[in-house]
PDB file of C-alpha atoms in Angstrom:
ATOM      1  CA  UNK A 299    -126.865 178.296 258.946  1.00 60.00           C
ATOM      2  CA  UNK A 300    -123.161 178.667 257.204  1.00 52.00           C
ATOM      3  CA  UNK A 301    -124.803 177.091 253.909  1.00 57.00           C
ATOM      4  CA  UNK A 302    -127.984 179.090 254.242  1.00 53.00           C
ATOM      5  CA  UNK A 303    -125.890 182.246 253.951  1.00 51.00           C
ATOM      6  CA  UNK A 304    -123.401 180.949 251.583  1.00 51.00           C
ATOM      7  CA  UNK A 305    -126.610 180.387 249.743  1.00 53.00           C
ATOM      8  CA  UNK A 306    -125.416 176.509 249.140  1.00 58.00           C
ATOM      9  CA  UNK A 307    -128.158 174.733 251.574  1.00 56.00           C
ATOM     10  CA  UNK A 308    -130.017 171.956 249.804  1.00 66.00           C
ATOM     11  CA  UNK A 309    -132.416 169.819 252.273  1.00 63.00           C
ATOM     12  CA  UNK A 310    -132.181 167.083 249.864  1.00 67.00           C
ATOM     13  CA  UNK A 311    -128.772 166.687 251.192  1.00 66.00           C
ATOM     14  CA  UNK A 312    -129.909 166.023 254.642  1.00 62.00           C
ATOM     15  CA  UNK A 313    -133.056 163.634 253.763  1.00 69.00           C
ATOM     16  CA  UNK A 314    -133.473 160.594 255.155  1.00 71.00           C
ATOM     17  CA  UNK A 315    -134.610 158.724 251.707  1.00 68.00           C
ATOM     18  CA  UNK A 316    -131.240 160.371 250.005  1.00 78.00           C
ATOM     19  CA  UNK A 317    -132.747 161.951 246.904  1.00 83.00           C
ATOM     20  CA  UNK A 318    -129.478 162.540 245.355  1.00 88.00           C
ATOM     21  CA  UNK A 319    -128.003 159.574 246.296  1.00 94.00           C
ATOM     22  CA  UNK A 320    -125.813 158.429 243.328  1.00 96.00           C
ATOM     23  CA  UNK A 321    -127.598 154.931 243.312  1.00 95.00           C
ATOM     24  CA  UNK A 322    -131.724 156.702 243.211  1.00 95.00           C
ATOM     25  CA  UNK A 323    -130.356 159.297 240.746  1.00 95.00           C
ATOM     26  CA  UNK A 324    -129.108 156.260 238.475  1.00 96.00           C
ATOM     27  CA  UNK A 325    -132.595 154.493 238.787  1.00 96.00           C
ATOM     28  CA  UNK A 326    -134.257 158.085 237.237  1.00 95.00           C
ATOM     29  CA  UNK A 327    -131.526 158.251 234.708  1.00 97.00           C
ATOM     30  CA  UNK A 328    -131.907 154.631 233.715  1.00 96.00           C
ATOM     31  CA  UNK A 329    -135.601 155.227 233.394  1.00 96.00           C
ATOM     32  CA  UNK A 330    -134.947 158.498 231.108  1.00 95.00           C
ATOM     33  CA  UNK A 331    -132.365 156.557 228.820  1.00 94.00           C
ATOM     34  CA  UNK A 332    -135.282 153.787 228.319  1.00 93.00           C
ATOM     35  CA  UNK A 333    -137.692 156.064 227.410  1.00 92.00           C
ATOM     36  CA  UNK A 334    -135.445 156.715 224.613  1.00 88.00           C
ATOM     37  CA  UNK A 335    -135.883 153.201 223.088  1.00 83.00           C
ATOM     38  CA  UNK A 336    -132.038 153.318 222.521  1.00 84.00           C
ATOM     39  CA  UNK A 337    -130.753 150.188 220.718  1.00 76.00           C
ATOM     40  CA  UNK A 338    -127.540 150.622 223.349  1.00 86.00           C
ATOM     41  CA  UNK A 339    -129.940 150.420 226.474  1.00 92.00           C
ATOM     42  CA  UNK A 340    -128.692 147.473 227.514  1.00 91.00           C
ATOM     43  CA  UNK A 341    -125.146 148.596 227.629  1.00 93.00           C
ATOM     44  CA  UNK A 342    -126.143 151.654 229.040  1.00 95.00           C
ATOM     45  CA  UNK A 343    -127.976 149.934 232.097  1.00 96.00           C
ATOM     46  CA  UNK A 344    -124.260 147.651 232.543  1.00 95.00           C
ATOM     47  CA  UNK A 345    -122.483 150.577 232.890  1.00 97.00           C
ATOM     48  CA  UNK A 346    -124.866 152.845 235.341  1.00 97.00           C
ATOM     49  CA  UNK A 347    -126.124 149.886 237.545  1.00 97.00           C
ATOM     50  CA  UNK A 348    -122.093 148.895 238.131  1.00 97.00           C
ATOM     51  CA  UNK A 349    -121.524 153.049 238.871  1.00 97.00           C
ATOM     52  CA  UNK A 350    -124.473 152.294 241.227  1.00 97.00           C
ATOM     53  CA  UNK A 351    -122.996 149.622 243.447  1.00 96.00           C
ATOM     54  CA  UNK A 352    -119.904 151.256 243.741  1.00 97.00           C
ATOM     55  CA  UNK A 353    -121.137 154.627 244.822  1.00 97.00           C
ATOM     56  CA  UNK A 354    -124.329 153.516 246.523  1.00 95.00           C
ATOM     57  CA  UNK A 355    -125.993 155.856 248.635  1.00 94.00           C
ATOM     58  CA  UNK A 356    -123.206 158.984 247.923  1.00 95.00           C
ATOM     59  CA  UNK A 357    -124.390 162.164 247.310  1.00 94.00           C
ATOM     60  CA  UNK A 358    -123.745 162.826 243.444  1.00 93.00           C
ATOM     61  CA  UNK A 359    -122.515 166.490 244.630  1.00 91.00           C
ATOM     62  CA  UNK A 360    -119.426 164.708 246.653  1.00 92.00           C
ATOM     63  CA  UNK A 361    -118.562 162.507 243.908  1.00 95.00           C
ATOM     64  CA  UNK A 362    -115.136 164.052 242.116  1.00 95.00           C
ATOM     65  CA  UNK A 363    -112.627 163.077 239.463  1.00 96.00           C
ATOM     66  CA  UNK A 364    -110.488 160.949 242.186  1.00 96.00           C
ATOM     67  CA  UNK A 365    -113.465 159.380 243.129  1.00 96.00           C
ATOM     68  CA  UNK A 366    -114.780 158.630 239.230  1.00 97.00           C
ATOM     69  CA  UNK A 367    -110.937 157.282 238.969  1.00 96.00           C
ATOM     70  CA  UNK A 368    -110.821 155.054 241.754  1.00 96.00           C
ATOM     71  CA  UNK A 369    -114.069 153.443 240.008  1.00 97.00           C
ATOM     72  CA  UNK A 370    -113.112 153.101 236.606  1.00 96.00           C
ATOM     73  CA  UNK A 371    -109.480 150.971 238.193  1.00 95.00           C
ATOM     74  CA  UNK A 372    -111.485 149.349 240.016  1.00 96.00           C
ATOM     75  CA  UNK A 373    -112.814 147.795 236.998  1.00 95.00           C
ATOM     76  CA  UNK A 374    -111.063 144.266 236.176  1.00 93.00           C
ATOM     77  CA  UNK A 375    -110.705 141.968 232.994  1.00 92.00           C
ATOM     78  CA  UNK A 376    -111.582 144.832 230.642  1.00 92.00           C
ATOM     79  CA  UNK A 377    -110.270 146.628 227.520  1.00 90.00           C
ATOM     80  CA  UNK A 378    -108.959 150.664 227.926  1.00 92.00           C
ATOM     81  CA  UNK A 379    -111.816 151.398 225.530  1.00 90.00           C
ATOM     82  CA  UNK A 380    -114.731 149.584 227.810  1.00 93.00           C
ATOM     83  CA  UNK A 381    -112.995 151.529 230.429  1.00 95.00           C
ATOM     84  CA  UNK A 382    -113.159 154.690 228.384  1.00 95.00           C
ATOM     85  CA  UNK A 383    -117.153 153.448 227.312  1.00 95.00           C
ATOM     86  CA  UNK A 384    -117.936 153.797 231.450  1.00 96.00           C
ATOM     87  CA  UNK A 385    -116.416 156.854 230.958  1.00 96.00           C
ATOM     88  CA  UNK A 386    -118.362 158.090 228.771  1.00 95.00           C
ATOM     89  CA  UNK A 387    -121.261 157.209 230.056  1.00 96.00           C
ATOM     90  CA  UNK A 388    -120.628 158.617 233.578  1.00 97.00           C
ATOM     91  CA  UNK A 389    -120.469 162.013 231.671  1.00 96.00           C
ATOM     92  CA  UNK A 390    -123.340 161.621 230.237  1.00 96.00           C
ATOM     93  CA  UNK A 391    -125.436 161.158 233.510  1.00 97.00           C
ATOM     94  CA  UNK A 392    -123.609 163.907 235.154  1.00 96.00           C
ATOM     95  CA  UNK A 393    -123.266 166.537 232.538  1.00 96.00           C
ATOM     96  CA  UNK A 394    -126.658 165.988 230.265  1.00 95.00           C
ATOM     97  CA  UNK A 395    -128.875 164.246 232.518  1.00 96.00           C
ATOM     98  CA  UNK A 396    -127.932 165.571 236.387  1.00 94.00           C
ATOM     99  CA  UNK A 397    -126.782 169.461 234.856  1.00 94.00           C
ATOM    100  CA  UNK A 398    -128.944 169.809 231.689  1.00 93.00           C
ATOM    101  CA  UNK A 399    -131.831 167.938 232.241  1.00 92.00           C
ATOM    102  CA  UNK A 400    -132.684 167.464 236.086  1.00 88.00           C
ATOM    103  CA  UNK A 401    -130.986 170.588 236.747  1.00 88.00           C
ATOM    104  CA  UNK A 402    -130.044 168.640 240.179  1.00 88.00           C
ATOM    105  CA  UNK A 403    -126.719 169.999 239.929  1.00 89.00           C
ATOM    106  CA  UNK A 404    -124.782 173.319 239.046  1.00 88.00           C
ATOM    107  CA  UNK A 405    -121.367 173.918 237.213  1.00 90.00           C
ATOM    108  CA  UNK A 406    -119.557 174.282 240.525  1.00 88.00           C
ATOM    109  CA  UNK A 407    -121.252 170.275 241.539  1.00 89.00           C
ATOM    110  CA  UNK A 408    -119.893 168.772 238.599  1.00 94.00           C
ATOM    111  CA  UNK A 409    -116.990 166.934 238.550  1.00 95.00           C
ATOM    112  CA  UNK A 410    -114.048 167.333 236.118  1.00 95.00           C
ATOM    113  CA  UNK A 411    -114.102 163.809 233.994  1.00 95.00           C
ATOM    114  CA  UNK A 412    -111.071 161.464 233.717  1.00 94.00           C
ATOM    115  CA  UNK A 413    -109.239 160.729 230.520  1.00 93.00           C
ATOM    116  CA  UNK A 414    -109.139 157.468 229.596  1.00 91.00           C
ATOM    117  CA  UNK A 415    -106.322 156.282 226.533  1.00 88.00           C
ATOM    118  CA  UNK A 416    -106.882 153.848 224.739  1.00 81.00           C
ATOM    119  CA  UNK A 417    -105.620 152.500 221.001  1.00 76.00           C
ATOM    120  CA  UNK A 418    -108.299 150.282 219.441  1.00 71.00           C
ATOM    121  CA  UNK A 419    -107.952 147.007 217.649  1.00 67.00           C
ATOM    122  CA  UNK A 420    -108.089 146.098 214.571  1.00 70.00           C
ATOM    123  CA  UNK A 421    -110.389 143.196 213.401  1.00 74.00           C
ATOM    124  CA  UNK A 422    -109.310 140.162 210.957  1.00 86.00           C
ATOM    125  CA  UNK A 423    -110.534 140.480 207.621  1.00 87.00           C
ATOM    126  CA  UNK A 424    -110.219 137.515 204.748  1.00 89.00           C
ATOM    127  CA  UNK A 425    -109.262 137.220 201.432  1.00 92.00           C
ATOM    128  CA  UNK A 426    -112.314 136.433 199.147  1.00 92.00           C
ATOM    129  CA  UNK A 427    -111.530 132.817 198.132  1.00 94.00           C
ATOM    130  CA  UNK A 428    -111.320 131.742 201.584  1.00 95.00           C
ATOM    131  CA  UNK A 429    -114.426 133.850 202.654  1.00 94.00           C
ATOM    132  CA  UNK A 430    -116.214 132.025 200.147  1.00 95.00           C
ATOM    133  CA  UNK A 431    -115.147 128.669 201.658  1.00 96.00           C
ATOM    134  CA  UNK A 432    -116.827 129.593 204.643  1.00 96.00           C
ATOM    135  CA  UNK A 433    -119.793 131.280 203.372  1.00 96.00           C
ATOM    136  CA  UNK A 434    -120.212 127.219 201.353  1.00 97.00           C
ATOM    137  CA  UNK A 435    -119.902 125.839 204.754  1.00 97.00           C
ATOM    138  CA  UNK A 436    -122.322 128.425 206.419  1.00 96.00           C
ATOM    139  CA  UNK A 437    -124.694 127.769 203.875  1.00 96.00           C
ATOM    140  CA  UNK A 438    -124.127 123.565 204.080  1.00 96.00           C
ATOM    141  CA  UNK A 439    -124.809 123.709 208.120  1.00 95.00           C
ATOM    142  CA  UNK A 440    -127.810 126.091 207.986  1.00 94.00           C
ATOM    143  CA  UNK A 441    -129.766 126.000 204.853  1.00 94.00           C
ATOM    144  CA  UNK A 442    -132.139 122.955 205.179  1.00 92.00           C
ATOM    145  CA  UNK A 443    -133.666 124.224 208.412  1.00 91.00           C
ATOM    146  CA  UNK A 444    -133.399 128.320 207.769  1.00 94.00           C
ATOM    147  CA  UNK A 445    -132.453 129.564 204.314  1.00 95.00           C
ATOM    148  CA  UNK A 446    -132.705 132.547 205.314  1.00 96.00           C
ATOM    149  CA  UNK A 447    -129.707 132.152 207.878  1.00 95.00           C
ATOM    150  CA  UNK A 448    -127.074 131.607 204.870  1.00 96.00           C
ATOM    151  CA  UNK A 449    -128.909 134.532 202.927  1.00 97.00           C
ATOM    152  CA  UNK A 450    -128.329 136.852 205.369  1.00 96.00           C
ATOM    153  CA  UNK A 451    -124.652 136.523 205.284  1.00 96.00           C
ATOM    154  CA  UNK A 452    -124.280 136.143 201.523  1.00 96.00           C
ATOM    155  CA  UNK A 453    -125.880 139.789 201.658  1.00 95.00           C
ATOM    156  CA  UNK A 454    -123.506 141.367 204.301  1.00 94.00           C
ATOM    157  CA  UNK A 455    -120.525 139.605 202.045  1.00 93.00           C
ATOM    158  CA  UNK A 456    -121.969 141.107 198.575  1.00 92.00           C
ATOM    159  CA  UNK A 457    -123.396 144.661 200.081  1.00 92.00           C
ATOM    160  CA  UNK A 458    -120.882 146.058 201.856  1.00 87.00           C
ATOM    161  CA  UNK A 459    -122.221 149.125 202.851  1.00 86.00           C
ATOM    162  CA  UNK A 460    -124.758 147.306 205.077  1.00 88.00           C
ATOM    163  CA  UNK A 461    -123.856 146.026 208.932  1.00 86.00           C
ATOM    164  CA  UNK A 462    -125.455 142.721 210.514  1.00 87.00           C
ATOM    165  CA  UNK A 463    -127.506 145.198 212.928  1.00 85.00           C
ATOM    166  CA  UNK A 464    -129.232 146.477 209.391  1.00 88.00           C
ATOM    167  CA  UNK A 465    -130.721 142.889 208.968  1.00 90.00           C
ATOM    168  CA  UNK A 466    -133.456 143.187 210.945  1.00 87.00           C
ATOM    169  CA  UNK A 467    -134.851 146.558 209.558  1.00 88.00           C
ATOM    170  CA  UNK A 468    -135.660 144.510 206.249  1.00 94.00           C
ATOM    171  CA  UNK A 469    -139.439 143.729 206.537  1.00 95.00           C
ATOM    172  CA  UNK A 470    -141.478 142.019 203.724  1.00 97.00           C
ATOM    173  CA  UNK A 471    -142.850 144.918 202.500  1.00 96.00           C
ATOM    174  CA  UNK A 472    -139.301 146.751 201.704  1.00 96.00           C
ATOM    175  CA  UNK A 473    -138.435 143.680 199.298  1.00 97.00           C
ATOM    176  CA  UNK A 474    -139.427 145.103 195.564  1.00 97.00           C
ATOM    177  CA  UNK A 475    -139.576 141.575 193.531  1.00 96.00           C
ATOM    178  CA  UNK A 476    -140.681 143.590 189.959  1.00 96.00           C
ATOM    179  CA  UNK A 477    -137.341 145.658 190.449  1.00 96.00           C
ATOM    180  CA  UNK A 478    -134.629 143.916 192.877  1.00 96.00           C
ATOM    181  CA  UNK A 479    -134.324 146.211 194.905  1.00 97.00           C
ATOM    182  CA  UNK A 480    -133.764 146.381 198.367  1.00 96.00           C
ATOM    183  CA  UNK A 481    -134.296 149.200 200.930  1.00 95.00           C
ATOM    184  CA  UNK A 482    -133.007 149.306 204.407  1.00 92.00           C
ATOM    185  CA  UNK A 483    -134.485 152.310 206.225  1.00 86.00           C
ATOM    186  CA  UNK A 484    -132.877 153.926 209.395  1.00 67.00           C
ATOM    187  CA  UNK A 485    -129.588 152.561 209.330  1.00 58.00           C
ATOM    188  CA  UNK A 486    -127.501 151.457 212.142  1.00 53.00           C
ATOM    189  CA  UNK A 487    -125.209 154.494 212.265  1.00 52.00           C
ATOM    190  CA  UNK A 488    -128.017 157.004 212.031  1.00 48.00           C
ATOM    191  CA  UNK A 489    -130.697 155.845 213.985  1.00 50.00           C
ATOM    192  CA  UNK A 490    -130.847 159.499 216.047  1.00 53.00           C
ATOM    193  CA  UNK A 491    -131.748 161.521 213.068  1.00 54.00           C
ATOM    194  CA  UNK A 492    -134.692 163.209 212.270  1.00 55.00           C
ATOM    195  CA  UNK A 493    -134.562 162.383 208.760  1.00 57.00           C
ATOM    196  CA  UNK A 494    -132.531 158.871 208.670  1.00 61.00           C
ATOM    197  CA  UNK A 495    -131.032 157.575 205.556  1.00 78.00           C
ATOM    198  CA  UNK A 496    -132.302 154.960 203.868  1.00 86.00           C
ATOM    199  CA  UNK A 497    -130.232 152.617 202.147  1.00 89.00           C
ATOM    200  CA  UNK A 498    -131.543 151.164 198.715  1.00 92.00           C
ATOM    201  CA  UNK A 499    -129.857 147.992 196.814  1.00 93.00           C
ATOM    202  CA  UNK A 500    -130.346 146.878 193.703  1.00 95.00           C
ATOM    203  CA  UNK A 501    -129.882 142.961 193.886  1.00 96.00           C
ATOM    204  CA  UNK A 502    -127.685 140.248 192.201  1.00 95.00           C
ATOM    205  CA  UNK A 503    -129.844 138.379 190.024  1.00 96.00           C
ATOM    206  CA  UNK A 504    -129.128 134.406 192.072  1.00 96.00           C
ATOM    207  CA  UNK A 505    -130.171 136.998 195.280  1.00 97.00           C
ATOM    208  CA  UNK A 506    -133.285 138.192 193.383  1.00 97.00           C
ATOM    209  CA  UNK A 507    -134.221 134.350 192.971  1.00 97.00           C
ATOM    210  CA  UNK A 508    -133.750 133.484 196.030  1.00 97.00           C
ATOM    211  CA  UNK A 509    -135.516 136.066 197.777  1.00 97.00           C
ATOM    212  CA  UNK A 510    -139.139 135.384 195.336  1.00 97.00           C
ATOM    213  CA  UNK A 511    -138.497 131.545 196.435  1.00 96.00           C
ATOM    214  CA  UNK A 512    -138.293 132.441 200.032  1.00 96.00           C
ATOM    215  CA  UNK A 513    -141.280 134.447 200.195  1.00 96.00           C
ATOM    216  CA  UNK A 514    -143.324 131.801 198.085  1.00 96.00           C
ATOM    217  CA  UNK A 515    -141.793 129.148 201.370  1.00 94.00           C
ATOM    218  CA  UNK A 516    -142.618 131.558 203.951  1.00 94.00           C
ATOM    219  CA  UNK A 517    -145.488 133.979 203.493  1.00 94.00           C
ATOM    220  CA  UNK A 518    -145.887 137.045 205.379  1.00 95.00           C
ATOM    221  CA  UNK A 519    -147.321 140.440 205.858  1.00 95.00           C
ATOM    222  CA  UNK A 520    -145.675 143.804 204.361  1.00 96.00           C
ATOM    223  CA  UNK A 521    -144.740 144.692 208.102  1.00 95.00           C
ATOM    224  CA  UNK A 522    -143.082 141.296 209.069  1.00 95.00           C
ATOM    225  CA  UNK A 523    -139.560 141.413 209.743  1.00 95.00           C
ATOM    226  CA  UNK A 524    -137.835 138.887 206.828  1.00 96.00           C
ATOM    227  CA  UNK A 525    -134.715 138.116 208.256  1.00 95.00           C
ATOM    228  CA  UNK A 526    -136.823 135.673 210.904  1.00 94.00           C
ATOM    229  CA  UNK A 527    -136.714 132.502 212.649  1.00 92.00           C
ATOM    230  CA  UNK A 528    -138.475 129.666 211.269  1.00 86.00           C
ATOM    231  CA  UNK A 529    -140.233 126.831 213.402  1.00 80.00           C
ATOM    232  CA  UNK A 530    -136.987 124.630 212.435  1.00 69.00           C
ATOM    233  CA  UNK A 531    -134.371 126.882 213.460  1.00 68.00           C
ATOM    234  CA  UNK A 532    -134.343 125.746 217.080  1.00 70.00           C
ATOM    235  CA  UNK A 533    -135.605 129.804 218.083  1.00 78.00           C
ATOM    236  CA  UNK A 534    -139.425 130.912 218.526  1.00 84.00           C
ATOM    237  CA  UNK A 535    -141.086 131.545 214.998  1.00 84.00           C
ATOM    238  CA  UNK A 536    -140.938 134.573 213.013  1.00 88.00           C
ATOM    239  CA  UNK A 537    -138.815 136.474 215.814  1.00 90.00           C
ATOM    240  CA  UNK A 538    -135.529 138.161 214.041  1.00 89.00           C
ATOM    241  CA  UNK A 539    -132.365 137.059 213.733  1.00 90.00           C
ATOM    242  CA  UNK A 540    -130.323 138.946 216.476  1.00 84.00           C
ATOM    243  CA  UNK A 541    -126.788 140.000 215.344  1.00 78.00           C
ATOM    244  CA  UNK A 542    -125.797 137.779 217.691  1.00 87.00           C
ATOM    245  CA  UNK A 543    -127.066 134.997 216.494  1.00 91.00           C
ATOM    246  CA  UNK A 544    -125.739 135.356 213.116  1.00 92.00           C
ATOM    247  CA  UNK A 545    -122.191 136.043 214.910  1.00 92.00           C
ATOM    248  CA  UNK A 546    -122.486 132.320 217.090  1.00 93.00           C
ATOM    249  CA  UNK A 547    -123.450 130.857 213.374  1.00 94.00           C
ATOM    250  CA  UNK A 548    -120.736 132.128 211.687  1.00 95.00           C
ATOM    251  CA  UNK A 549    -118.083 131.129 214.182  1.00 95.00           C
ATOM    252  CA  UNK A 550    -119.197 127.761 214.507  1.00 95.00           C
ATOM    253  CA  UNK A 551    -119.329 127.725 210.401  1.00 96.00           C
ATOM    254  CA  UNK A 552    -115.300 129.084 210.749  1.00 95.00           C
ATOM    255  CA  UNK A 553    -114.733 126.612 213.534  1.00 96.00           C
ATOM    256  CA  UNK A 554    -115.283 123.445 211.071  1.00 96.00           C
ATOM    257  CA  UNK A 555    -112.770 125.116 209.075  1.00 95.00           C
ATOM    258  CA  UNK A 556    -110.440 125.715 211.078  1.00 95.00           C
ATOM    259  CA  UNK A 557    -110.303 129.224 211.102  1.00 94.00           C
ATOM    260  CA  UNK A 558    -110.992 130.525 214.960  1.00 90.00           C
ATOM    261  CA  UNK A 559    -110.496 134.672 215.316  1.00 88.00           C
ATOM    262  CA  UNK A 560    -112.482 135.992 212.436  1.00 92.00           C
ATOM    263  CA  UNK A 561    -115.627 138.100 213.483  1.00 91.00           C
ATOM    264  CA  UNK A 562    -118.652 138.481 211.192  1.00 91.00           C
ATOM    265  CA  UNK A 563    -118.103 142.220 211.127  1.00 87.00           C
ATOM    266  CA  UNK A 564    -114.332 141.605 209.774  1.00 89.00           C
ATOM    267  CA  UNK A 565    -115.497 138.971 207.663  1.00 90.00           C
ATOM    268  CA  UNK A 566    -118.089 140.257 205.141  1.00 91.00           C
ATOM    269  CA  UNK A 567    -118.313 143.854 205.528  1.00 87.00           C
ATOM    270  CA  UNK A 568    -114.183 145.016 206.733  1.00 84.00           C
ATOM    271  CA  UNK A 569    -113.533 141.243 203.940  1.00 89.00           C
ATOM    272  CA  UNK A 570    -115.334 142.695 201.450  1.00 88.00           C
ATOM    273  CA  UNK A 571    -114.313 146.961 201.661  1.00 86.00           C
ATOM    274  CA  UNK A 572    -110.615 145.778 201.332  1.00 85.00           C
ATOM    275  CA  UNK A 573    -110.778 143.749 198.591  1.00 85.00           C
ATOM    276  CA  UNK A 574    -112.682 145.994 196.293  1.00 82.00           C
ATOM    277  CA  UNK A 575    -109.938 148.175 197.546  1.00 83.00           C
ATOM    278  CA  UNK A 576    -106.897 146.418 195.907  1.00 83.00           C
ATOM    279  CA  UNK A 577    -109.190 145.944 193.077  1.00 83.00           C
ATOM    280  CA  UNK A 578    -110.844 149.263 191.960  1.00 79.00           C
ATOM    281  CA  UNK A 579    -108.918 151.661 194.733  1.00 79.00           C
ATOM    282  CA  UNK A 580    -109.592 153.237 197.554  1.00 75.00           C
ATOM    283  CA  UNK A 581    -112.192 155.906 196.324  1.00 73.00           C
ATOM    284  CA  UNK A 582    -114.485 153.894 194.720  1.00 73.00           C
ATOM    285  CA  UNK A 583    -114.069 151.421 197.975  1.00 65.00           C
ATOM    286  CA  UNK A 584    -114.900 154.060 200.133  1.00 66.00           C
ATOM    287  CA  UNK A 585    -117.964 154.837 197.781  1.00 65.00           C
ATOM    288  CA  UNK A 586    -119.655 151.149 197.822  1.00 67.00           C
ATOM    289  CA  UNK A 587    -118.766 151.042 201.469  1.00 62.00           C
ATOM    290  CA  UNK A 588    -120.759 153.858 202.674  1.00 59.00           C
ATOM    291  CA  UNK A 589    -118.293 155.371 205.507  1.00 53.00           C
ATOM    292  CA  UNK A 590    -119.240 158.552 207.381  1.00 54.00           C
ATOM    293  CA  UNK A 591    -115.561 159.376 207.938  1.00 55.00           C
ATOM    294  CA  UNK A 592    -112.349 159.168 206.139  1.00 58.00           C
ATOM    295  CA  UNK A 593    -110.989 158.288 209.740  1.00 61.00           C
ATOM    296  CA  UNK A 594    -113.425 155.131 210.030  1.00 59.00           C
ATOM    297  CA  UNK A 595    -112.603 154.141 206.254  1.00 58.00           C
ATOM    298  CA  UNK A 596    -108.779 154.465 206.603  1.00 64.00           C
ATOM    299  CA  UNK A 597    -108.561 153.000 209.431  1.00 59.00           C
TER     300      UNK A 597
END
């Protein structure tokens, strides 16, 4: 009767199946977010389902900051910025998807959001001549049973304005043989807009060649992915490469040299942006490397 006249009464709070229990809230957010077909859905399904076994059947109106706090420490074995990452996501669910979307809670429900610090890393990068080395090796361990594996990282070493996670956009069809060109549509880092960029690249003329050869050794529609697995490769044939895969290959090609806390990231792309750097200067670097930010670039 006291939240009747206080006009606060919700009989969801007092239902026996918990409606706005923080763990059956999750499972509609989680279902929103896939919807989405977001790249990060994975990550974003980590970080909600581990909110969901802490908070389990909790009323999402009770949760506050001390309570989002107590969560995030109780977090072990990871970085400040995966801590700030659950973070971020928690504010996400409350503020866009519980306020803004579901309209399940109101301004006064929502909880104030911790701060998390953090200082990020900074990844190895290479100079050229040994880079090369390993590229050689990459190229020696993969290129009888997937050519394709070594020309993928030759590109991300020559191009640097593309990521590994761009790889898999290239389908047969965006490979112009009568020009050398290349085109790489949505890119990784704009992927939510409207009207994506697309990223065209004029190829080195040994890249040109090997790219007609490849698609004389392994026909394919306009629409299939290139940058795919072959019936040699060990993986099911003609699924893409996964950025992952790439990054195992790569290690193991760094491994036999003995070179054991490079990343493919700070290899060829981070490698390549510094060098043309000390070479040309930082303008025309930041130019071929395609930044968003002066923040990102300097850093």
């Amino acid at each position: 009767r006291y939240d009747t006249d206080q006009g606060k009464f919700d009989p969801r709070d007092h239902m026996t199946s918990k409606p706005l229990s923080f763990k059956n809230q999750a499972k509609s957010y989680l279902e929103f977010k896939k919807q989405k077909n977001l790249t990060t859905y994975r990550a974003i399904e980590r970080y909600i389902n581990r909110a969901a076994a802490f908070f389990g059947d909790t009323n999402v109106k009770f949760i506050k900051k001390k309570d989002l706090n107590l969560f995030l420490q109780s977090l072990e074995n990871i970085s400040e910025k995966t801590r700030a990452n659950y973070c971020s996501q928690l504010r996400d669910f409350y503020y866009n998807f519980l306020y803004e979307e579901e309209e399940v809670l109101t301004l006064v429900d929502l909880p104030k959001m911790p701060k998390i610090e953090y200082e990020l890393g900074f990844r190895k990068i290479i100079d050229i001549e040994t880079r090369e080395k390993i590229v050689e090796r990459f190229k020696e361990r993969t290129y009888e049973r997937n050519p394709k594996l070594w020309l993928a990282i030759d590109i991300l070493c020559a191009y640097n304005n593309l990521r590994p996670g761009d790889l898999p956009r290239l389908k047969e069809g965006d490979i112009d043989l009568d020009y050398g060109v290349l085109t790489f549509w949505r890119p990784t880092k704009s992927k939510r807009k409207k009207t994506p960029k697309v990223i065209r690249i004029r190829m080195l003329d040994y890249h040109l060649d090997e790219f007609k050869k490849m698609k004389k050794q392994f026909p394919a529609t306009d629409h299939t992915v290139f940058f795919r697995h072959t019936k040699q490769s060990g993986k099911r044939a003609d699924t893409p490469f996964s950025e992952n895969y790439l990054y195992k290959q790569w290690k193991k090609a760094c491994a036999d040299l003995g070179i054991f806390d490079l990343d493919l990231y700070g290899g060829t792309r981070h490698s390549t942006t510094t060098a043309i750097a000390k070479e040309l200067g930082k303008d025309r670097a930041r130019k071929f490397s395609g930044h968003h930010t002066d923040k990102a670039f300097d850093r």
